Coordinates of C-alpha atoms and ligand atoms in Angstrom, one line a residue:
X135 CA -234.1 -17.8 -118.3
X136 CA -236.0 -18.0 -115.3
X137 CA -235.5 -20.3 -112.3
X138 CA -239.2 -21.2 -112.1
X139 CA -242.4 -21.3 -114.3
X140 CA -245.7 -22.9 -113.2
X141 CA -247.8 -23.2 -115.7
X142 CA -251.5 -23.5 -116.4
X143 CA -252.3 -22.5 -112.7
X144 CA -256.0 -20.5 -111.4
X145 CA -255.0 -17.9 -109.6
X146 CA -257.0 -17.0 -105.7
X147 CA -258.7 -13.8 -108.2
X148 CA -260.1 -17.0 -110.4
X149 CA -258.3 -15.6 -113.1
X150 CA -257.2 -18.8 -115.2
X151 CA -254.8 -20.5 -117.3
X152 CA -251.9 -18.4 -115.6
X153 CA -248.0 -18.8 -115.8
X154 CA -246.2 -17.2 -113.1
X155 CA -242.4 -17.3 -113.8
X156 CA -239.9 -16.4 -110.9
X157 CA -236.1 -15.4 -110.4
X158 CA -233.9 -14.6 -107.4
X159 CA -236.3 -15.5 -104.7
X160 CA -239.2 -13.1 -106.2
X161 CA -242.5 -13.4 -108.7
X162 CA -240.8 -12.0 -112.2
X163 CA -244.2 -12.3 -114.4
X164 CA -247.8 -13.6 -114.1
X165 CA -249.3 -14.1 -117.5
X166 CA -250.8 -16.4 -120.1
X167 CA -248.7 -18.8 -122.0
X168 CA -245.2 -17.4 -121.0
X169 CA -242.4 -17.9 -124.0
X170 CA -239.6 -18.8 -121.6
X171 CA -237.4 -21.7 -120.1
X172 CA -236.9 -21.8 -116.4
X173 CA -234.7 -24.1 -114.9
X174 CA -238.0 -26.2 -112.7
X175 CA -240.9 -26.3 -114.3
X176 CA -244.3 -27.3 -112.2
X177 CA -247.6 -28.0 -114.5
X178 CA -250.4 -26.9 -112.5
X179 CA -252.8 -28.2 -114.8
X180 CA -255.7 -25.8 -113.8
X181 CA -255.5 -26.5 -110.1
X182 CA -255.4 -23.0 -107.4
X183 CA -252.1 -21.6 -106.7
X184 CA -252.0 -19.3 -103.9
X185 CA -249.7 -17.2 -102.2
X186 CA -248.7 -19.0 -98.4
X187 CA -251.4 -19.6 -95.9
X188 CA -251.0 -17.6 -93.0
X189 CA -251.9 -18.0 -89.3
X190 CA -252.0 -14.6 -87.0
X191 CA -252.7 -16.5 -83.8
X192 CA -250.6 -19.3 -82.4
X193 CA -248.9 -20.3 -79.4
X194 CA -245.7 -22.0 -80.5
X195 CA -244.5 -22.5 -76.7
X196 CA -247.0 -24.9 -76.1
X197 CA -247.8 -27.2 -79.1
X198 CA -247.3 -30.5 -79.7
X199 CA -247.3 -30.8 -75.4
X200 CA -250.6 -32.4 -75.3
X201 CA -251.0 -34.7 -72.5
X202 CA -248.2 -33.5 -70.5
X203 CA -248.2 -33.2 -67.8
X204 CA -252.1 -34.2 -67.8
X205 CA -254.9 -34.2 -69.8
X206 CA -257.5 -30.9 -69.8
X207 CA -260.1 -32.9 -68.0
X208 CA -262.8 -30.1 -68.1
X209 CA -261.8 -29.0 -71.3
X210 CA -262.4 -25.3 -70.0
X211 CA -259.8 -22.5 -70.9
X212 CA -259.5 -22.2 -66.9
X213 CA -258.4 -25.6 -66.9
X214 CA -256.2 -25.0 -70.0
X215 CA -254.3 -21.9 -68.9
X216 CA -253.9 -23.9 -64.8
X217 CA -253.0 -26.8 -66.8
X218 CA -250.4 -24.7 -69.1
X219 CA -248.9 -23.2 -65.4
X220 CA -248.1 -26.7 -64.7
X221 CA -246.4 -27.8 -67.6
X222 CA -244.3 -24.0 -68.2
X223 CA -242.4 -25.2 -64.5
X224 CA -241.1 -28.7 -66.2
X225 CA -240.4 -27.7 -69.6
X226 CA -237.1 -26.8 -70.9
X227 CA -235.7 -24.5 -73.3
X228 CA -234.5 -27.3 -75.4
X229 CA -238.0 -28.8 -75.2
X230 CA -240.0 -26.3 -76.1
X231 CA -237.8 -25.3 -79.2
X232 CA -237.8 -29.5 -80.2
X233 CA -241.4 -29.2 -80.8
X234 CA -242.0 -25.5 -82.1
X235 CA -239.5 -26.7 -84.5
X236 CA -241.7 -29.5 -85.2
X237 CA -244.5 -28.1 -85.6
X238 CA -242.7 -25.4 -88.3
X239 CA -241.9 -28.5 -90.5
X240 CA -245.6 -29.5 -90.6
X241 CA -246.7 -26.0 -91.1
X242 CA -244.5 -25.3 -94.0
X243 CA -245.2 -28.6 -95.6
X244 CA -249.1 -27.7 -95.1
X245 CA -248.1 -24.2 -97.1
X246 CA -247.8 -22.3 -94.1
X247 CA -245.9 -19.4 -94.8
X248 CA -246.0 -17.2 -91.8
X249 CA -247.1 -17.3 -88.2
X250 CA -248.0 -14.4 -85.4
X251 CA -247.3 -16.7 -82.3
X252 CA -247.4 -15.1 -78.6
X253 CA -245.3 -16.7 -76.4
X254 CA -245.7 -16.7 -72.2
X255 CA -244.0 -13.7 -70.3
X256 CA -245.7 -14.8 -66.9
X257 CA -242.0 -16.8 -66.0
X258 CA -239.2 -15.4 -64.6
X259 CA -236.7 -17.5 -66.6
X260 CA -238.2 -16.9 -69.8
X261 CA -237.8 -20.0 -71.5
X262 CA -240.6 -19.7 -73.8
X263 CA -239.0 -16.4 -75.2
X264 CA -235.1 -17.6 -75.7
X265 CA -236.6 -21.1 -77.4
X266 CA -238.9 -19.0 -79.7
X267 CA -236.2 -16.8 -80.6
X268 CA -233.7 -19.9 -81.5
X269 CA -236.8 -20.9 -83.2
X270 CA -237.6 -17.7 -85.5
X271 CA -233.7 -17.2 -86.8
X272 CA -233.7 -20.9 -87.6
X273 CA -237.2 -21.4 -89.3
X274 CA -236.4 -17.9 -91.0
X275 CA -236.1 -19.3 -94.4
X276 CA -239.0 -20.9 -94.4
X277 CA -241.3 -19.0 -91.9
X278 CA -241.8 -15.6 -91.3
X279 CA -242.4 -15.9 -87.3
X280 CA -243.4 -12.8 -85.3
X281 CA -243.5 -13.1 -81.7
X282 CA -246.0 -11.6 -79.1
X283 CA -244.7 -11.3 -75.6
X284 CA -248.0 -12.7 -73.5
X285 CA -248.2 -12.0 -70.2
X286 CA -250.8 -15.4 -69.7
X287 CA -251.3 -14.6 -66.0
X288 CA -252.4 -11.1 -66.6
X289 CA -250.1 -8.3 -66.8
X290 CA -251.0 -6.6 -63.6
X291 CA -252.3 -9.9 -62.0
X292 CA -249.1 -11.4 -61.8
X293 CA -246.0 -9.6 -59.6
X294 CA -243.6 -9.7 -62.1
X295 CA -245.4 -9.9 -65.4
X296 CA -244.2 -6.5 -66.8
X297 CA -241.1 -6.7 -65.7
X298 CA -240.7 -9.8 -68.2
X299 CA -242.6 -8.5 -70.5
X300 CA -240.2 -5.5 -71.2
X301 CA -237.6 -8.0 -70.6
X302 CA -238.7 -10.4 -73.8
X303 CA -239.7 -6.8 -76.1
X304 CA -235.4 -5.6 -74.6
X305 CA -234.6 -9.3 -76.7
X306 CA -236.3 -9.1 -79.7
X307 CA -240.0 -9.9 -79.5
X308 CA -242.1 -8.5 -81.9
X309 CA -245.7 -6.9 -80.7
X310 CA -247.0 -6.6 -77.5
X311 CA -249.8 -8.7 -76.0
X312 CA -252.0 -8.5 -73.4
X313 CA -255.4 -10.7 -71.7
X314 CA -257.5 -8.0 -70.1
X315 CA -260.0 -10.3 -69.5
X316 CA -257.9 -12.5 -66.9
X317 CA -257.1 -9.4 -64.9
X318 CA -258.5 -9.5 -61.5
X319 CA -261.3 -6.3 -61.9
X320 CA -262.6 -4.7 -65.1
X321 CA -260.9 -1.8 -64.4
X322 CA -257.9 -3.6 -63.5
X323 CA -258.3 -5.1 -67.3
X324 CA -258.9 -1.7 -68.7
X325 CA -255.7 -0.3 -67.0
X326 CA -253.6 -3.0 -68.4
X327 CA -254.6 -2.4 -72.1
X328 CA -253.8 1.0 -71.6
X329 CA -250.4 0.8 -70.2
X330 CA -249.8 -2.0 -72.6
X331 CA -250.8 0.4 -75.2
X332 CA -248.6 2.6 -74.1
X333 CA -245.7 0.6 -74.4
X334 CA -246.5 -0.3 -78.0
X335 CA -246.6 3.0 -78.6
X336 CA -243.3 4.4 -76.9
X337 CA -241.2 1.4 -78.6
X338 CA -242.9 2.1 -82.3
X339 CA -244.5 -1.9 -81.6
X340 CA -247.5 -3.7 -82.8
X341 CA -250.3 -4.8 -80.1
X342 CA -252.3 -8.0 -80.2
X343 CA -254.3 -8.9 -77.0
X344 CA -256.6 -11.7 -76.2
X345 CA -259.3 -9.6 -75.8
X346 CA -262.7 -10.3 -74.3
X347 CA -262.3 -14.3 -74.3
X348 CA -264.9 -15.1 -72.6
X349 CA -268.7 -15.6 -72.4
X350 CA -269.2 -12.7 -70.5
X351 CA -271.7 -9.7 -72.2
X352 CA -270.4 -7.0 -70.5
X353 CA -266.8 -8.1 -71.1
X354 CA -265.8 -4.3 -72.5
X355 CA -262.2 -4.6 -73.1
X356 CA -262.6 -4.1 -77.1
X357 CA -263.8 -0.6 -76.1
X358 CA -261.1 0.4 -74.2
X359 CA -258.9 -1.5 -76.4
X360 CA -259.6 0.9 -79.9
X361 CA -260.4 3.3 -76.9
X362 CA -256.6 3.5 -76.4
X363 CA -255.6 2.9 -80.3
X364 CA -257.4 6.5 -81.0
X365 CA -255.9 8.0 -77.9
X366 CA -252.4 7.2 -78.9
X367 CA -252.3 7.0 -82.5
X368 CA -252.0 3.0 -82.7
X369 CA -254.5 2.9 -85.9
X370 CA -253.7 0.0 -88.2
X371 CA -251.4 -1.3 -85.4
X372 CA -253.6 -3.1 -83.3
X373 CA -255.5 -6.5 -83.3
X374 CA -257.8 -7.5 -80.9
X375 CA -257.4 -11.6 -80.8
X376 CA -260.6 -14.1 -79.7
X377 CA -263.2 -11.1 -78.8
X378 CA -265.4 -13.8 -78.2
X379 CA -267.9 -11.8 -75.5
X380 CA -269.2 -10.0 -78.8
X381 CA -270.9 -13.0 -79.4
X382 CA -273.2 -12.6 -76.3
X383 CA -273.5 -8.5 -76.2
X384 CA -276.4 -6.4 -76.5
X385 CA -277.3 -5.6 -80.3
X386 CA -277.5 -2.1 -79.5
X387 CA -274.2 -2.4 -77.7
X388 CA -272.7 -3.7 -80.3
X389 CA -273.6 -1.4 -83.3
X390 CA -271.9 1.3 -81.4
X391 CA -269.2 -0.7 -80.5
X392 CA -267.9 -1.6 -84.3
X393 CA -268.2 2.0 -85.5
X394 CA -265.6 2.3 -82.7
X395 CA -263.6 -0.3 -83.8
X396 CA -263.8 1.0 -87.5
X397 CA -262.8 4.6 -86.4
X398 CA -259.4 2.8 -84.6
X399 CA -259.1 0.2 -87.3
X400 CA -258.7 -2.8 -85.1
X401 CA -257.8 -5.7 -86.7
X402 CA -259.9 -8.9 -85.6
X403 CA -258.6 -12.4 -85.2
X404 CA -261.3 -14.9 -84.3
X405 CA -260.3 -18.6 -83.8
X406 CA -262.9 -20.5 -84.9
X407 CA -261.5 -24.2 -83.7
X408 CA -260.2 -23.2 -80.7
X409 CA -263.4 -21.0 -79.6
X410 CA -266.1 -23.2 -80.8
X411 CA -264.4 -25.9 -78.5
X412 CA -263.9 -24.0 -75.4
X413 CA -266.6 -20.8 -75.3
X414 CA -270.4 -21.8 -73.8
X415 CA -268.6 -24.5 -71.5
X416 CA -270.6 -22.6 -69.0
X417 CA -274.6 -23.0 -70.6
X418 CA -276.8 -25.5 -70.6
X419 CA -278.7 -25.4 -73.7
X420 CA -279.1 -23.6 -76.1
X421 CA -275.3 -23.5 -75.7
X422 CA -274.0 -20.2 -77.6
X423 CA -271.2 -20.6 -80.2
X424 CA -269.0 -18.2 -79.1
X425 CA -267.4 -17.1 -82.0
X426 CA -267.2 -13.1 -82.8
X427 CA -269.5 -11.2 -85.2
X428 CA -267.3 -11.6 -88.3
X429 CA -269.5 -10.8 -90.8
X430 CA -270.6 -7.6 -89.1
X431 CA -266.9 -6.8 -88.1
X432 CA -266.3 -7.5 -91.9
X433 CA -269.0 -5.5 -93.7
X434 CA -267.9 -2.3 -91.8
X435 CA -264.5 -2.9 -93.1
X436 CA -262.5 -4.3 -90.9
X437 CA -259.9 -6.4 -91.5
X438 CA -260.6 -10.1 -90.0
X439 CA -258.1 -12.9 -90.2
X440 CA -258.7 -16.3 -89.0
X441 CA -256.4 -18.2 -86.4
X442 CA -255.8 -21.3 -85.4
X443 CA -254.5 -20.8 -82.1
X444 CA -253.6 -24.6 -80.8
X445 CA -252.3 -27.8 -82.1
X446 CA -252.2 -30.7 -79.3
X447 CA -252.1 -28.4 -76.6
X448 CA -253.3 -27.7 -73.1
X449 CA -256.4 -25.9 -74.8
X450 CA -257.0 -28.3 -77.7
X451 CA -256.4 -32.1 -78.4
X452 CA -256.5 -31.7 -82.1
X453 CA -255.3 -29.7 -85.0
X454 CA -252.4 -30.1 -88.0
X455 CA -251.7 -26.9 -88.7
X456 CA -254.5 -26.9 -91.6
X457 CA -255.2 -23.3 -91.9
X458 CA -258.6 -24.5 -94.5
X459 CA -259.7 -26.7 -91.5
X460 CA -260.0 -23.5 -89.5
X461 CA -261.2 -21.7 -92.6
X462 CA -264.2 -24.5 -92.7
X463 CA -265.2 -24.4 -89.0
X464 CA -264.7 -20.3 -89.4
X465 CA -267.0 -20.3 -92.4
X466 CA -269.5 -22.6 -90.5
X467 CA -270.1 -21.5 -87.4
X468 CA -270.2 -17.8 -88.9
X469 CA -272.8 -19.3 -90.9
X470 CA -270.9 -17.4 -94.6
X471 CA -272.3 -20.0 -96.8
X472 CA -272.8 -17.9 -99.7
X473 CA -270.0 -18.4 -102.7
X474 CA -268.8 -15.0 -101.8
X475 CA -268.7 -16.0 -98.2
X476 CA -266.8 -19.4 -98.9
X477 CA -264.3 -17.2 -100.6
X478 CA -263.8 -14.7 -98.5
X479 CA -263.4 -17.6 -95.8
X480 CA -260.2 -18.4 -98.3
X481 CA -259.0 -14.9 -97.9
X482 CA -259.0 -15.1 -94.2
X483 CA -256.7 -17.2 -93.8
X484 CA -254.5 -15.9 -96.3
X485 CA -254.6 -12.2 -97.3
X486 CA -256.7 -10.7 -94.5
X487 CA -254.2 -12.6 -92.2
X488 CA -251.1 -11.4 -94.3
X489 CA -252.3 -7.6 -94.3
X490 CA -252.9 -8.2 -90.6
X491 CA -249.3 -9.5 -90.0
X492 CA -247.7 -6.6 -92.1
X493 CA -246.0 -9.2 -94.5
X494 CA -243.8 -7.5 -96.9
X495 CA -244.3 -8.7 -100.7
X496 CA -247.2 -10.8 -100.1
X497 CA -249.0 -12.1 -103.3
X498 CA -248.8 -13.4 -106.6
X499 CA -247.9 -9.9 -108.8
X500 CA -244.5 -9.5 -110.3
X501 CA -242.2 -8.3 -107.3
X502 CA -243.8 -10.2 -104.5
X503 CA -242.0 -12.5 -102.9
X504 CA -242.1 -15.9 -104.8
X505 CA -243.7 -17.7 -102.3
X506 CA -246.5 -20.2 -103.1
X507 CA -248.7 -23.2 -102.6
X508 CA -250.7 -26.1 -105.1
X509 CA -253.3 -26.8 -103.6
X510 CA -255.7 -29.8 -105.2
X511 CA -258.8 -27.7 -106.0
X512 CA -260.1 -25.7 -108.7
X513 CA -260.9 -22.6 -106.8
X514 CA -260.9 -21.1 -103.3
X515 CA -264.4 -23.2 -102.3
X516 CA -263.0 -25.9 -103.5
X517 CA -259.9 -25.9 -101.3
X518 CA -262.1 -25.3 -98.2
X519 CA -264.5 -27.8 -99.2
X520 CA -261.9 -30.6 -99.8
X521 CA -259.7 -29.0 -97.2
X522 CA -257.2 -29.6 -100.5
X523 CA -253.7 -31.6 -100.7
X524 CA -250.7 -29.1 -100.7
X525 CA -249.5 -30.4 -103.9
X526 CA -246.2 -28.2 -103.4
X527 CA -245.0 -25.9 -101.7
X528 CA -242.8 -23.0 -103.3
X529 CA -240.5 -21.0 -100.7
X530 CA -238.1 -18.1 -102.2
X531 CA -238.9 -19.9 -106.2
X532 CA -237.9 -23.0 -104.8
X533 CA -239.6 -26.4 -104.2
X534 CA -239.5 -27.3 -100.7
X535 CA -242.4 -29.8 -100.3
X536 CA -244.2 -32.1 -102.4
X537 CA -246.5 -34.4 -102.2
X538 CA -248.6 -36.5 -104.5
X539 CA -252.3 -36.1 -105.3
X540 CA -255.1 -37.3 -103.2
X541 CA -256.6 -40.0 -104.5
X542 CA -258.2 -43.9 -104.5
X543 CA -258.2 -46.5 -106.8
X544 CA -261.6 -48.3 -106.6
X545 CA -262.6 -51.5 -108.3
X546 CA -266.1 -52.3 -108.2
X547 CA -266.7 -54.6 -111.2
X548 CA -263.5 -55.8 -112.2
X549 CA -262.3 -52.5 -113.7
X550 CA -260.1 -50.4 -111.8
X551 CA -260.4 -47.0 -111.9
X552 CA -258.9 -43.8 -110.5
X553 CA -261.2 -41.4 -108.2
X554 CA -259.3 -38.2 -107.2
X555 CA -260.5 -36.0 -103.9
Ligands
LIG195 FE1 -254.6 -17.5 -78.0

């Protein structure tokens, strides 16, 4: 007896026709045409069932704060990040964990399963960090959050930056982050990321930095950054978030550059949404897109996870928490338009992202954890193509979101009929 069978499901491999039975909170079995009761039983009918989506780049201590206490006029990330310095003054604990707690409810029910959010260091009072904390035991059973102390202002920029910093890693944040770029010199930048390095590495931590967010080709903070991974033995354990410059560098540049990265195994986290909106603000036309080299970061190996970075923030009006919208706009603007491409595009914000985030028992395989999502599509293109209806959403072998399928009922000629999205 099992507490959960779906039946009939395609699987993100494209296998087909596939049961996947579960018990105590875990996967049990994944075959065809399992002989077996289960207390719930969900008929896929054919449609693509997935393990969670999964977003490595967020800022939880901002969203849903749009408009408060202005709009972002310019729509720059200067703007954004004065604007955010603004708001982090008025804001209280309470609020910020009202709408990070929001927003979790809307992620989960749009098969979110876990999120890598940073959260602002650059205040003495850390607000940001004690609401994000509340936020990660309470959202626990339903999101895996990891927290990145972010020192927005710039480590070394701002007085008292790594003070807090150690302050919010003393009370339980996860990784350490950086924004070399933001520092006041390069060298200034490239001296952060190696004492923030450092500090990953003497507390056993994970690092994730905004790196290189910028239009700027000589931006060489990714250099230093897998530079620094080699130096102190960080490989695997480092992701280098944005890297938008390597957009605009030399060619020649750049071919040396992602050997390097290789040789540290950096993990990359472009944001396609957020950076296609905010990078080139600066050019007249042509105006560059400003979005990494993921296909060359790919093909030498790398792992690269998409991110959606902001909902209704400061940085971005838009966004809801649709992890295939920024799968679309990744898969667009990186121009991967081949069926291989669209489906890696699926894998990037799922797998790639879950590797990324170290997520323990990620999968659909018997002993992963039995967490899952219906999506309305017949395959991984399909799901970005529709950006598909989360149909359910499966959390520990339970239900804990439904919702019915997308569809219209026309009537053109007197005969009603049903079209389905
Ligand atoms: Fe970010």
């Amino acid at each position: 007896m099992f507490d959960l069978i779906i039946r009939n499901a395609t699987l993100a491999d494209d296998r087909t026709g596939m049961d996947v039975a579960c018990r105590d909170g875990r996967i049990v079995a994944v075959e065809r045409a399992i002989e077996a009761e289960a207390g719930e039983t969900i008929d896929a009918d054919g449609c693509l069932l997935s393990p969670p989506f999964v977003d490595p780049h967020f800022h939880m201590d901002a969203t849903l704060s749009l408009g408060t206490p202005r709009m972002n006029v310019s729509g720059t990330l200067l703007e954004g990040i004065a604007l955010w310095g603004e708001l982090k003054t008025i804001q209280t604990v309470e609020e910020i964990a009202e709408r990070a707690l929001k927003y979790c409810e809307l992620a989960a029910a749009m098969g979110i399963g876990a999120i890598r959010s940073h959260v602002d260091v650059c205040d003495d009072t850390l607000k940001g960090v004690e609401a994000l904390l509340h936020v990660r035991r309470e959202v626990a059973p339903y999101i895996e959050l990891q927290l990145v102390a972010f020192p927005q202002d710039g480590v070394l920029r701002d007085p008292t930056a790594k003070q807090n910093l150690i302050r919010a890693l003393d009370m339980g944040v996860d990784i350490v982050g950086g924004i070399p770029h933001f520092e006041r010199t390069m060298e200034q930048g490239a001296e952060s990321v190696r004492l923030l390095c450092e500090i990953a590495a003497e507390r056993g931590l994970m690092v994730d930095m905004h790196c290189d967010e910028s239009d700027d080709p000589h931006s060489r903070h990714i250099e230093t950054l897998a530079f620094e991974t080699e130096r102190l033995g960080l490989q695997g354990r480092v992701a280098g978030s944005h890297l938008t410059s390597m957009h605009s560098m030399d060619n020649y540049y750049v071919s040396k550059l992602i050997a390097l990265m290789a040789e540290a195994d950096i993990r990359v986290i472009p944001n396609p949404l957020i950076n296609i909106m905010l990078q080139g603000r600066h050019d007249s036309y042509p105006k560059r897109r400003g979005q990494t080299r993921v296909r060359e970061l790919r093909d030498a190996g790398l792992a690269v996870g998409f991110g959606s970075d902001c909902v209704k923030d400061p940085w971005y009006s838009l966004g809801r928490a649709d992890m295939l919208d920024v799968a679309f706009m990744g898969l667009h603007v990186g121009q991967l338009s081949s069926r291989a491409d669209m489906a890696w595009c699926f894998d990037a914000v799922t797998r790639n992202s879950a590797q990324i985030m170290g997520l323990e028992g990620y999968g659909i395989e018997p002993g992963c954890r039995a967490d899952m999502v219906l999506l309305q599509a017949s395959d991984r293109i399909e799901a970005i193509r529709l950006r598909a209806h989360r149909l359910a959403v499966i959390r520990a072998g339970r239900v804990i979101s439904r919702s019915r399928p997308a569809e219209a009922t026309m009537n053109l000629s007197g005969q009603e009929k049903t079209l389905r999205f």
